[in-house]
Short mmCIF file of C-alpha atoms in Angstrom, two decimals:
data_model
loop_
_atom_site.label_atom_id
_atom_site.label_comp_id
_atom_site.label_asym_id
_atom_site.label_seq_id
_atom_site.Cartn_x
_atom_site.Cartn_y
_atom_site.Cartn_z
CA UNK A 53 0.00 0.00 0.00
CA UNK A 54 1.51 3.40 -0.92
CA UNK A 55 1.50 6.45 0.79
CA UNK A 56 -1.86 8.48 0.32
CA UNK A 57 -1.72 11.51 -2.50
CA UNK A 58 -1.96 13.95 -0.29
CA UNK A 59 0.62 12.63 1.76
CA UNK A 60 3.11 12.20 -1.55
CA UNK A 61 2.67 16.13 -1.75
CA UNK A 62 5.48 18.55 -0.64
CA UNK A 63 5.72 21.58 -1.87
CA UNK A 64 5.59 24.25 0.93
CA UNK A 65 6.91 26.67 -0.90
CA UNK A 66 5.30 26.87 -3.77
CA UNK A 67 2.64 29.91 -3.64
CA UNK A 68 -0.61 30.08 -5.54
CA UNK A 69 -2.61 33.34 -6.13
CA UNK A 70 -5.36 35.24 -8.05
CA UNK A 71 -3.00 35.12 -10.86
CA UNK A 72 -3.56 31.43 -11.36
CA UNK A 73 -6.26 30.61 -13.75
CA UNK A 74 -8.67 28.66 -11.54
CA UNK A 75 -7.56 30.17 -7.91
CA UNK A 76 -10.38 31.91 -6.44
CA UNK A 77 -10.04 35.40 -7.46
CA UNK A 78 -11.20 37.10 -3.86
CA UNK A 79 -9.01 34.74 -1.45
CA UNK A 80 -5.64 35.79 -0.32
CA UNK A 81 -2.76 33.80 -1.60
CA UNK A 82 -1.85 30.46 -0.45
CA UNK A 83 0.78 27.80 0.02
CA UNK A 84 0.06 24.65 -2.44
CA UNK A 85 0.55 22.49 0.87
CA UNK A 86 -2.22 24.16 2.21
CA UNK A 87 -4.83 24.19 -0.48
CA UNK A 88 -6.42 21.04 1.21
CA UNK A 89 -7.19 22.92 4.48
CA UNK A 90 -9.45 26.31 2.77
CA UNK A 91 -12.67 24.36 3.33
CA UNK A 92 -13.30 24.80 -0.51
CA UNK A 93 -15.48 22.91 -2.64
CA UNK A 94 -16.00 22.31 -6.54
CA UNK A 95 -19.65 22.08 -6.13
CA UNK A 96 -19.83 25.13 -3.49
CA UNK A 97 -18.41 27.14 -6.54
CA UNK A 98 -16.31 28.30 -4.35
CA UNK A 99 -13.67 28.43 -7.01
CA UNK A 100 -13.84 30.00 -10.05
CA UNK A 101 -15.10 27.78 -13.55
CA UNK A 102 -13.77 26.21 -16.02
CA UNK A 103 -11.78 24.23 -13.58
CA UNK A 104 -9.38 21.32 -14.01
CA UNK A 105 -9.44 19.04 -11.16
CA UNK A 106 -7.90 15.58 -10.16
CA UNK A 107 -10.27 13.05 -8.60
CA UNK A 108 -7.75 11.67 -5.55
CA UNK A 109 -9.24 8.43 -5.13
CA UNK A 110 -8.75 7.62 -8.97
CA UNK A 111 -5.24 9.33 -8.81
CA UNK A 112 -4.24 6.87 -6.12
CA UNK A 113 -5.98 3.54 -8.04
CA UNK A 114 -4.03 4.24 -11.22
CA UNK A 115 -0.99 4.78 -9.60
CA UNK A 116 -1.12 1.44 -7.54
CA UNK A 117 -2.33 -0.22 -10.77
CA UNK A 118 0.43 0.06 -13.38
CA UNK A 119 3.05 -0.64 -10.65
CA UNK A 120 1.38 -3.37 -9.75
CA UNK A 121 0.85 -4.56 -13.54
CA UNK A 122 4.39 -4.02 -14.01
CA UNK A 123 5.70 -5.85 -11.11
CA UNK A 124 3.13 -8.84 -11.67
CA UNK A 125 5.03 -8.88 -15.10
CA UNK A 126 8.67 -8.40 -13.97
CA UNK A 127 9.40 -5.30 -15.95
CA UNK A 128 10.14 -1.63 -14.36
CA UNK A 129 8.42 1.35 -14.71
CA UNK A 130 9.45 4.82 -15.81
CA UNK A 131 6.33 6.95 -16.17
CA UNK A 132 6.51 9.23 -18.79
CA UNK A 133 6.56 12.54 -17.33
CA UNK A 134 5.24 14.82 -19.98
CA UNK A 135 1.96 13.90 -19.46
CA UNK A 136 1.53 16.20 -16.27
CA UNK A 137 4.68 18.11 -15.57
CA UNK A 138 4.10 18.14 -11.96
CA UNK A 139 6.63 17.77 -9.14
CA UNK A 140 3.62 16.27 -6.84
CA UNK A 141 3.05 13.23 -9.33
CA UNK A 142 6.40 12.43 -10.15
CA UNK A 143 7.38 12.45 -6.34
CA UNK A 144 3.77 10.18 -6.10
CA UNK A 145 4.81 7.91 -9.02
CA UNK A 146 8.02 7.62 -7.17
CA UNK A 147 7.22 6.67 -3.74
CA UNK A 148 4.95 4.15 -5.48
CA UNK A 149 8.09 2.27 -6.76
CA UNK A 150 8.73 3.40 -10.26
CA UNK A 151 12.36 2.94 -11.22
CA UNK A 152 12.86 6.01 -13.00
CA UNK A 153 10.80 8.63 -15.06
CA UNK A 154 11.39 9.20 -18.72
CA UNK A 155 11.06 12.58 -20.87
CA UNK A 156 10.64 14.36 -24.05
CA UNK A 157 13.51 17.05 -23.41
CA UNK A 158 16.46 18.25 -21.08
CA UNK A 159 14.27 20.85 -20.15
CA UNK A 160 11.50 18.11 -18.07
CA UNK A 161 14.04 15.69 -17.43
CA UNK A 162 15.53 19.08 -14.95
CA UNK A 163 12.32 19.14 -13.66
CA UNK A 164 12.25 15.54 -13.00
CA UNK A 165 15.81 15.78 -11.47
CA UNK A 166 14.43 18.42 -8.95
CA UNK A 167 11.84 16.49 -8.12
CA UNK A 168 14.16 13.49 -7.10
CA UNK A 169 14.61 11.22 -9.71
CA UNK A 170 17.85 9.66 -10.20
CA UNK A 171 17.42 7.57 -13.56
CA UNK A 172 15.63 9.01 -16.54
CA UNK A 173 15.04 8.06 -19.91
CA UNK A 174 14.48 11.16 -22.78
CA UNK A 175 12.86 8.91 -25.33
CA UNK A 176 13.81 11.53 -27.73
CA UNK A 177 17.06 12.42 -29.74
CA UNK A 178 18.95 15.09 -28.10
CA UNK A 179 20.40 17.18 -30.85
CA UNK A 180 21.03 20.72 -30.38
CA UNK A 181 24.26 22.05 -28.46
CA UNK A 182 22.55 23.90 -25.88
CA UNK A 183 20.75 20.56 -25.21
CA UNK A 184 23.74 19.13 -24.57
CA UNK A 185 25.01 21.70 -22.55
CA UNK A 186 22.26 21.50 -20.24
CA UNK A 187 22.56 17.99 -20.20
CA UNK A 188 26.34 17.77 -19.65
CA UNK A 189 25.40 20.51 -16.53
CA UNK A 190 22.85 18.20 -15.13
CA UNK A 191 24.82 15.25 -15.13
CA UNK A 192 27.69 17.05 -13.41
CA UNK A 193 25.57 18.77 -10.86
CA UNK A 194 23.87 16.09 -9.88
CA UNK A 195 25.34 12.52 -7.69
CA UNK A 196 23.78 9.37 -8.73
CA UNK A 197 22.33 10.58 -11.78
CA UNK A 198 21.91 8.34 -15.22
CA UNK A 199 19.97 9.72 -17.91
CA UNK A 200 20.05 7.41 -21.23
CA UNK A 201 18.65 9.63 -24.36
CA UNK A 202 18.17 7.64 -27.85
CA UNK A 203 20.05 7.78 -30.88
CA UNK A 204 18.99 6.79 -34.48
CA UNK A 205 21.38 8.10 -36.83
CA UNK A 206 25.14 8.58 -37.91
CA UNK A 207 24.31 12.22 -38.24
CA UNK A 208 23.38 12.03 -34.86
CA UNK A 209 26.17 10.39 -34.05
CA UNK A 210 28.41 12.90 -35.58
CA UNK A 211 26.76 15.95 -34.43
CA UNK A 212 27.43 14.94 -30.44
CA UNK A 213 31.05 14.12 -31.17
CA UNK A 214 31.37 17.16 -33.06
CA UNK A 215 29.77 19.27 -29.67
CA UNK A 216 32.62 17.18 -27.35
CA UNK A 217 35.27 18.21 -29.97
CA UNK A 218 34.54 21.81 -29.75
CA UNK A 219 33.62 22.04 -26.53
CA UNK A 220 36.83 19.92 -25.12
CA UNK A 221 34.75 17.85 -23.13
CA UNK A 222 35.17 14.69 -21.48
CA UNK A 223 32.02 13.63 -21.13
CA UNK A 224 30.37 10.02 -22.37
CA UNK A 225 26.68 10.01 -22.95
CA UNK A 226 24.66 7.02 -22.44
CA UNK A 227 22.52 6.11 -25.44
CA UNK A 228 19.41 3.69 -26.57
CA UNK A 229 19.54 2.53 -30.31
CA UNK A 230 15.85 3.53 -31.12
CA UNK A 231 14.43 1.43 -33.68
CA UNK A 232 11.37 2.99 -35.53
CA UNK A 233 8.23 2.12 -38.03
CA UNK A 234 8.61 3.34 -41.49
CA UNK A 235 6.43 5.92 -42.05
CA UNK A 236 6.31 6.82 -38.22
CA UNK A 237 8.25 8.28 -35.69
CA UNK A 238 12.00 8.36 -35.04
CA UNK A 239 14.39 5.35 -34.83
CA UNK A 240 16.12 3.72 -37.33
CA UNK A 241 13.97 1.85 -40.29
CA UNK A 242 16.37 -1.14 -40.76
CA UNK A 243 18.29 -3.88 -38.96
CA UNK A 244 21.11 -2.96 -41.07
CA UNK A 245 20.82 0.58 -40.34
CA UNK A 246 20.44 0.21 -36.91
CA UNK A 247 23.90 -1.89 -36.54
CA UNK A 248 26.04 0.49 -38.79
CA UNK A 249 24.28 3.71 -36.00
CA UNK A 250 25.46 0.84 -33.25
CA UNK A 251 29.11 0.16 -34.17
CA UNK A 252 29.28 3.93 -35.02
CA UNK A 253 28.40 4.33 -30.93
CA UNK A 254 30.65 1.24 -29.68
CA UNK A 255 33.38 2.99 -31.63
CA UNK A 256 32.83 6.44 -30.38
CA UNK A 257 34.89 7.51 -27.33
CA UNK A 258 31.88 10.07 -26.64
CA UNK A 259 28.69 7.54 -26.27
CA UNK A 260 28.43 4.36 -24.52
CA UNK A 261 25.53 2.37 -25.58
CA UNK A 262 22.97 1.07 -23.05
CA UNK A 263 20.40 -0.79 -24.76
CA UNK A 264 17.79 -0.45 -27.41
CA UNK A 265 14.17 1.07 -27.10
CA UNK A 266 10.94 1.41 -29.41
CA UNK A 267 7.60 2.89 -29.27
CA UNK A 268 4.65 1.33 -30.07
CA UNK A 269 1.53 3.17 -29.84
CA UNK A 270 1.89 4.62 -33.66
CA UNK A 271 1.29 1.03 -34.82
CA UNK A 272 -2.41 0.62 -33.06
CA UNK A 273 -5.69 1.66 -34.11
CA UNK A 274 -7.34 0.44 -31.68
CA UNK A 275 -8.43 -2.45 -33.22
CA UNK A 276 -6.98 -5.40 -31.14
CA UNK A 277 -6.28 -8.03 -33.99
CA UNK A 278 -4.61 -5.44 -36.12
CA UNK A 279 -3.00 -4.15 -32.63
CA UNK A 280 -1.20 -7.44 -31.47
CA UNK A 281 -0.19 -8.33 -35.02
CA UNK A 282 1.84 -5.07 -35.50
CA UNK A 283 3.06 -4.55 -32.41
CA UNK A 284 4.03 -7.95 -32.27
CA UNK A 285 6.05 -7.43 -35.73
CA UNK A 286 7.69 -4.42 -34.13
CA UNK A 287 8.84 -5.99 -30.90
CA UNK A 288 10.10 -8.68 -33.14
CA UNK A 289 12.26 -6.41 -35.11
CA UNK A 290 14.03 -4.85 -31.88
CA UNK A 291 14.79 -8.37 -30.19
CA UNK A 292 16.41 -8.94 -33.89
CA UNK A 293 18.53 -6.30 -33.08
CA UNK A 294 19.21 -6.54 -28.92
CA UNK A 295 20.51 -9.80 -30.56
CA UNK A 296 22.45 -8.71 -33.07
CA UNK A 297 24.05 -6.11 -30.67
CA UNK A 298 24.40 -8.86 -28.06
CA UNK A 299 26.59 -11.08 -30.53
CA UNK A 300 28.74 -8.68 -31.90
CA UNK A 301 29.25 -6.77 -28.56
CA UNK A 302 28.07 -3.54 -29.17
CA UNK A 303 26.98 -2.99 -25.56
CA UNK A 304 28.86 -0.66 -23.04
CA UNK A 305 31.78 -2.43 -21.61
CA UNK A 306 31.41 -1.03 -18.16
CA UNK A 307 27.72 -2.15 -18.05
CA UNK A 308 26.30 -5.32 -16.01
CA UNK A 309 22.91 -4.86 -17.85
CA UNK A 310 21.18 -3.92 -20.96
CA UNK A 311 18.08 -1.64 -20.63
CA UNK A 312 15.13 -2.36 -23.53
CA UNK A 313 12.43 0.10 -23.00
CA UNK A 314 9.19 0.50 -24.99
CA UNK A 315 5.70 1.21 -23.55
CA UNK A 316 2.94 4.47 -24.70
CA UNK A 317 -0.35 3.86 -22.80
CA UNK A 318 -2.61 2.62 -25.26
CA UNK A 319 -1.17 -0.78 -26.16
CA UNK A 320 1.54 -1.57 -23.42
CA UNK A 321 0.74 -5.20 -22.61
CA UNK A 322 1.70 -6.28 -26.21
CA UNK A 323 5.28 -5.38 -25.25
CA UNK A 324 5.62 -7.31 -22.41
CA UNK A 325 7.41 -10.36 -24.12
CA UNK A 326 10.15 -7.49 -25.48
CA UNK A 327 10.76 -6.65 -21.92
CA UNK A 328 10.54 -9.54 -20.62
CA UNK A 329 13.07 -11.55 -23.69
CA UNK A 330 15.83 -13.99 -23.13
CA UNK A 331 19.22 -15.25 -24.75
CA UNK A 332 21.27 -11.93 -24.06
CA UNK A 333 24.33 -12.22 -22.99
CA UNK A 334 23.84 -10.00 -19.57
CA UNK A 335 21.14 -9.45 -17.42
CA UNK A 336 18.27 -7.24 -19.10
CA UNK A 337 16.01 -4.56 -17.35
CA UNK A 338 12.89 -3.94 -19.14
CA UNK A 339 11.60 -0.17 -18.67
CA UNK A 340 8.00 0.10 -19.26
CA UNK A 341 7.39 3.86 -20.35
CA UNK A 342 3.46 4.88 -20.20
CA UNK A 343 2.65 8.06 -18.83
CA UNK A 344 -0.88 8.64 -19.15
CA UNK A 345 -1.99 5.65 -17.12
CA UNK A 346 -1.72 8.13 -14.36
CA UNK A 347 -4.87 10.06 -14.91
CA UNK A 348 -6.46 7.49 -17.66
CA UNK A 349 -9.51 9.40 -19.69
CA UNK A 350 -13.04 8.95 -20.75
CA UNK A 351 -12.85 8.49 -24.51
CA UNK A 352 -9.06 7.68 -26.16
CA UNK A 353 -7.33 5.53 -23.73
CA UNK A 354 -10.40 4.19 -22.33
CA UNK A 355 -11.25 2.85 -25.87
CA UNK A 356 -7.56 1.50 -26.08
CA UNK A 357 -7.84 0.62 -22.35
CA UNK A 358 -10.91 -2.21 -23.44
CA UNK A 359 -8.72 -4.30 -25.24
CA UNK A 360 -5.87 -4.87 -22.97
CA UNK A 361 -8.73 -5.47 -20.47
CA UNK A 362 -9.61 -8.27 -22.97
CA UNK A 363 -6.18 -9.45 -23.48
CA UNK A 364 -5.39 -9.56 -19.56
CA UNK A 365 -9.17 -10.95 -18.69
CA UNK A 366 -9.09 -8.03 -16.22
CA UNK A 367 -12.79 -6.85 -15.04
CA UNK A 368 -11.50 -3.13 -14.80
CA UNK A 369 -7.88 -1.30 -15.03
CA UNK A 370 -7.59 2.49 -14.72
CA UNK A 371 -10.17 4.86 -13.40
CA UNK A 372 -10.10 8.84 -15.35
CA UNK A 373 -8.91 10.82 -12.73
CA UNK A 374 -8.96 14.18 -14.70
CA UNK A 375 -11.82 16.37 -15.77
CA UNK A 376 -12.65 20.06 -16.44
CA UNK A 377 -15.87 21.69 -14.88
CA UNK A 378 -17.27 24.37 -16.90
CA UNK A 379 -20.54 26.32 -15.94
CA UNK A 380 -23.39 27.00 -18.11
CA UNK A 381 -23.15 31.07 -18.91
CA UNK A 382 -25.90 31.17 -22.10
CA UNK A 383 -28.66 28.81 -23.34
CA UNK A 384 -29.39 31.11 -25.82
CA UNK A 385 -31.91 28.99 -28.41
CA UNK A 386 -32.98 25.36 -27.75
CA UNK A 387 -30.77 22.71 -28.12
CA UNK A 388 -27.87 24.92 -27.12
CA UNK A 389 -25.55 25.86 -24.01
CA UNK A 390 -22.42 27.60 -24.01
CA UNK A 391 -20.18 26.35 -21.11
CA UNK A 392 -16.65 28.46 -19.98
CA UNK A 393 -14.79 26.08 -20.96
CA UNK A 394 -12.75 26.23 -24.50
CA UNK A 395 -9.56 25.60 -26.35
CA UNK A 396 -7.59 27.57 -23.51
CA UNK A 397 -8.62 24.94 -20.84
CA UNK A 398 -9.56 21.42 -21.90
CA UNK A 399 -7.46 18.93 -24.84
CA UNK A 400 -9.04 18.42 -28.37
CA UNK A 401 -6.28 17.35 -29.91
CA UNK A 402 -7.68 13.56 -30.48
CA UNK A 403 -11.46 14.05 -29.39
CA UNK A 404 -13.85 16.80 -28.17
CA UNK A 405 -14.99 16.68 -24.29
CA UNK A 406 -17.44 14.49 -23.36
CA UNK A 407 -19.83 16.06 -20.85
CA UNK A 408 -20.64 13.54 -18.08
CA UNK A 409 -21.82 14.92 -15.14
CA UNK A 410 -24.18 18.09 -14.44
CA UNK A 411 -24.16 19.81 -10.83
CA UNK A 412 -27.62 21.67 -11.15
CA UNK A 413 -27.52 25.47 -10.22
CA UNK A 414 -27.56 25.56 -5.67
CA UNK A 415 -26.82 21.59 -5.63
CA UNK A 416 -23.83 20.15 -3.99
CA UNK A 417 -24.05 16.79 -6.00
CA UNK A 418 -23.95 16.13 -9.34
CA UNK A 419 -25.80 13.41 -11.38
CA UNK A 420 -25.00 11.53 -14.85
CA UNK A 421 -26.04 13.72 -17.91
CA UNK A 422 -28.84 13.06 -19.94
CA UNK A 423 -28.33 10.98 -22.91
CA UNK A 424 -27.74 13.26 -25.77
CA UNK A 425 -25.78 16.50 -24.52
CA UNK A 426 -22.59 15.93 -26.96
CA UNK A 427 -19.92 18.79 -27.25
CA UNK A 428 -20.12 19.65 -30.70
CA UNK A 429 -17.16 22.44 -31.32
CA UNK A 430 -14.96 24.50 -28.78
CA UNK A 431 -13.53 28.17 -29.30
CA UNK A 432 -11.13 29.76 -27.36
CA UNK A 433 -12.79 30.26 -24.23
CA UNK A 434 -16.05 28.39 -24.81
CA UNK A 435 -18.26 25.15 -25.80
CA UNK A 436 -21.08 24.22 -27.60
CA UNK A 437 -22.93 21.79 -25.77
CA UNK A 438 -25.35 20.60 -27.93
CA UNK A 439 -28.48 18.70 -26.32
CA UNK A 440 -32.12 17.58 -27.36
CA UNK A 441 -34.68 20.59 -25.86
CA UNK A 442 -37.56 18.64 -26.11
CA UNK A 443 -36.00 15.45 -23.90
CA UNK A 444 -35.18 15.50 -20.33
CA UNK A 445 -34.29 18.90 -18.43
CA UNK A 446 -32.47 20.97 -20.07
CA UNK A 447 -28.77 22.59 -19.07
CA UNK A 448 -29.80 26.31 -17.00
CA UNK A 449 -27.44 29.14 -16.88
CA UNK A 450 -25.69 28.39 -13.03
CA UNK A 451 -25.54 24.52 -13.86
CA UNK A 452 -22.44 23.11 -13.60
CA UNK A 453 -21.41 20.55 -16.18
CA UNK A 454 -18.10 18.01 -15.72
CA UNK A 455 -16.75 17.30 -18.85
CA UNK A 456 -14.00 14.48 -19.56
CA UNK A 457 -11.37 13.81 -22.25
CA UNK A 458 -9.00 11.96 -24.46
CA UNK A 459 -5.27 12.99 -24.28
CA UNK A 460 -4.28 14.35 -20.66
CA UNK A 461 -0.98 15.64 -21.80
CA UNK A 462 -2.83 18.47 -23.81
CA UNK A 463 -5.35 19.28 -20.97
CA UNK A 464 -2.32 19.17 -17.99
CA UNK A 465 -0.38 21.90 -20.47
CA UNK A 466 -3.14 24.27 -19.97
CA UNK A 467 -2.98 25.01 -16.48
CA UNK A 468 -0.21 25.97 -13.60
CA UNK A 469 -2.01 23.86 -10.77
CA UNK A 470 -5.01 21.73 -10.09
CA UNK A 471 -6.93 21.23 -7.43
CA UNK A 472 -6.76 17.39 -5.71
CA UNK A 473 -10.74 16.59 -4.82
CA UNK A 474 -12.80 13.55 -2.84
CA UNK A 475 -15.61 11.60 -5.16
CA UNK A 476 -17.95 14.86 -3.01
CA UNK A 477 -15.85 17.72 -4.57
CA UNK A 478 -13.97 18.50 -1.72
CA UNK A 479 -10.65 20.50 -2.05
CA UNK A 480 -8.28 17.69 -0.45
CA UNK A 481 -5.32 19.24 -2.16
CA UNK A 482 -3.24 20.44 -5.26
CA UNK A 483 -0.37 19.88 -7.57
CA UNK A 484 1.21 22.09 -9.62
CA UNK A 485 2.95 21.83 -13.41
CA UNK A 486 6.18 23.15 -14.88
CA UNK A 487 5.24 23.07 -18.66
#
């Protein structure tokens, strides 16, 4: 049993204000820590709408879940962090018994750093000399850090010994050999590619290679057959290669283990048997990468999230933890509502919001919304909530309506902090996000 979410959060110092979109405007400033002891409530409208929120009970569920999934399956997890950005979650994720976190850029993995982590993964190419720098600056600044970022070309390749040359630096970078989908992504498209960017690393007195690393979710579609037959080619293709690294020694001679790391959130059971393989020469460590497990959603991943229920023969996996509440400021012709709630504040990047709850106008609880209401189109700062005015009751202006989403990463960019709540709207806590 891990520590509860409010527990996990420490940051004392961290101030919020009226200049935070969703702080109450009227109330004097306050210490994050103490959010959860304002008496506030998301159905007392004591805060201002639209409002992101984090339910804490799913927070905690989802959390537990995928390190338990990964530990029932003897792999290790490294969240994704660019999903939410925040110090609170990563320390949460941590305490839970992830491994490490993993990263886009040098700019999270610092944030991740400050928030304690000690291994990361930037599932990206780092490229650009100030990257480096800030890199090369972490790594010194910081004891006990080991950040692996991927590589995929001899360009690549080049380009970093080209930055040690001219900047007379000793340093040694460790590296994953990405290997990619044509069409897709980064990573190299061939097995013979992928060995000549190898022996160009192995050879290089500026990168030491630790492994080899894939992502999977562009091959799914959701549709399971389709799903576990691509993947399955894919993760096929980079145990080719571990292999092939494996028997011609590619791997960093100071190293007592290879890392393999794959893992998005929609599809990560079907690469399970990649981080889980045999016949390598030295012990392997299989990093599982998802991120947006931690919050799950009501349309994208939970359509994804179906089929690996099917797969497992689970009953349920991940709960959505995030939502925005928007009020109803205009009904003005049947049929429609405009909520305060738009492009600013809530992801449609992969879906609309779904509304699922309304909080009527005075009432602290909120019920299931009619069948019907639908988001049909978002601007800026509102939505169209579309709905049938000769059914059930109709939104009012005052209602409050909780709308959920696909894609968390492009809802948790939107906003500096978010409030923790109970299932009863209760203010319990908050996080904040360094985007």
């Amino acid at each position: 049993m891990t520590a509860p979410m409010t527990d996990s959060i420490t940051a004392p110092t961290f101030v919020l204000g009226p200049d935070f979109k969703g702080f109450p405007p009227a109330a004097p400033a306050c210490a994050l820590a103490d959010i959860g002891g304002q008496g506030w409530n998301v159905l007392g409208d004591d805060l201002p709408f639209p409002l992101a929120v984090l339910k804490r009970s799913a927070l905690e569920h989802n959390v537990a879940w995928m390190q338990d999934f990964a530990q029932r399956k003897g792999i290790l997890l490294a969240p994704h962090g660019k999903t939410t950005m925040s110090p609170e979650l990563f320390a949460a994720q941590m305490v839970a018994g992830a491994w490490g976190l993993t990263f886009a850029t040098v700019f999270q993995a610092r944030v991740g750093v400050a928030a304690g982590a000690r291994r990361i993964i930037i599932a990206n190419q780092v490229v650009c000399d100030a990257d480096l720098d800030g890199l090369d600056a972490l790594l010194t600044q910081t004891e006990g850090l080991r950040v692996w970022f991927l590589v995929d070309s001899l360009a690549q390749v080049t380009l970093i010994e080209d930055w040690v040359r001219r900047r007379a630096s000793t340093r040694v970078f460790d590296v994953l050999l990405e290997m990619g989908i044509p069409g897709k992504r980064t990573g190299c498209r061939t097995l013979e590619q992928a060995l000549e960017v190898a022996q160009a690393v192995a050879r290089s007195a500026s990168l030491q290679l630790g492994g080899v690393e894939c992502y999977e979710g562009n091959a799914a579609n959701c549709d399971s057959e389709h799903d576990a037959r691509e993947v399955t080619a894919l993760v096929r293709r980079v145990m080719d290669l571990a292999l092939a690294c494996d028997s011609l020694r590619l791997w960093a001679a100071q190293e007592d283990h290879i890392l393999i790391s794959a893992g998005g959130s929609a599809v990560f059971d079907l690469v399970v048997p990649l981080l889980r393989m045999q016949g390598l020469a030295l012990p392997l460590r299989g990093v599982l990468r998802s991120g947006c497990y931690v919050t799950h959603d009501h349309l994208n991943y939970r359509r994804y999230l179906r089929n690996v229920e099917m797969r497992e023969g689970l009953d349920a996996s991940l709960r959505p933890a995030l939502t925005v509440w928007a009020m109803v400021q205009s009904v003005p012709e049947p049929g429609l509502a405009l909520l305060t709630c738009g492009r600013r504040d809530i992801s449609s990047d992969i879906d609309l919001p779904t509304p699922v709850r309304v909080a009527r106008k005075g009432l602290r609880t909120a019920d299931e919304v009619p069948a019907g209401w639908s988001i049909e189109a978002l601007n800026d700062q509102h939505a169209y909530l579309h709905f049938d005015a000769a059914g059930a009751a109709g939104p009012q202006v005052g209602d409050r309506v909780e709308l959920g989403i696909s894609h968390p990463c492009t809802t948790f960019d939107k906003w500096r902090w978010m409030p923790l709540v109970e299932d009863d709207g209760r203010v319990c806590g908050a996080i904040h996000t360094c985007f």
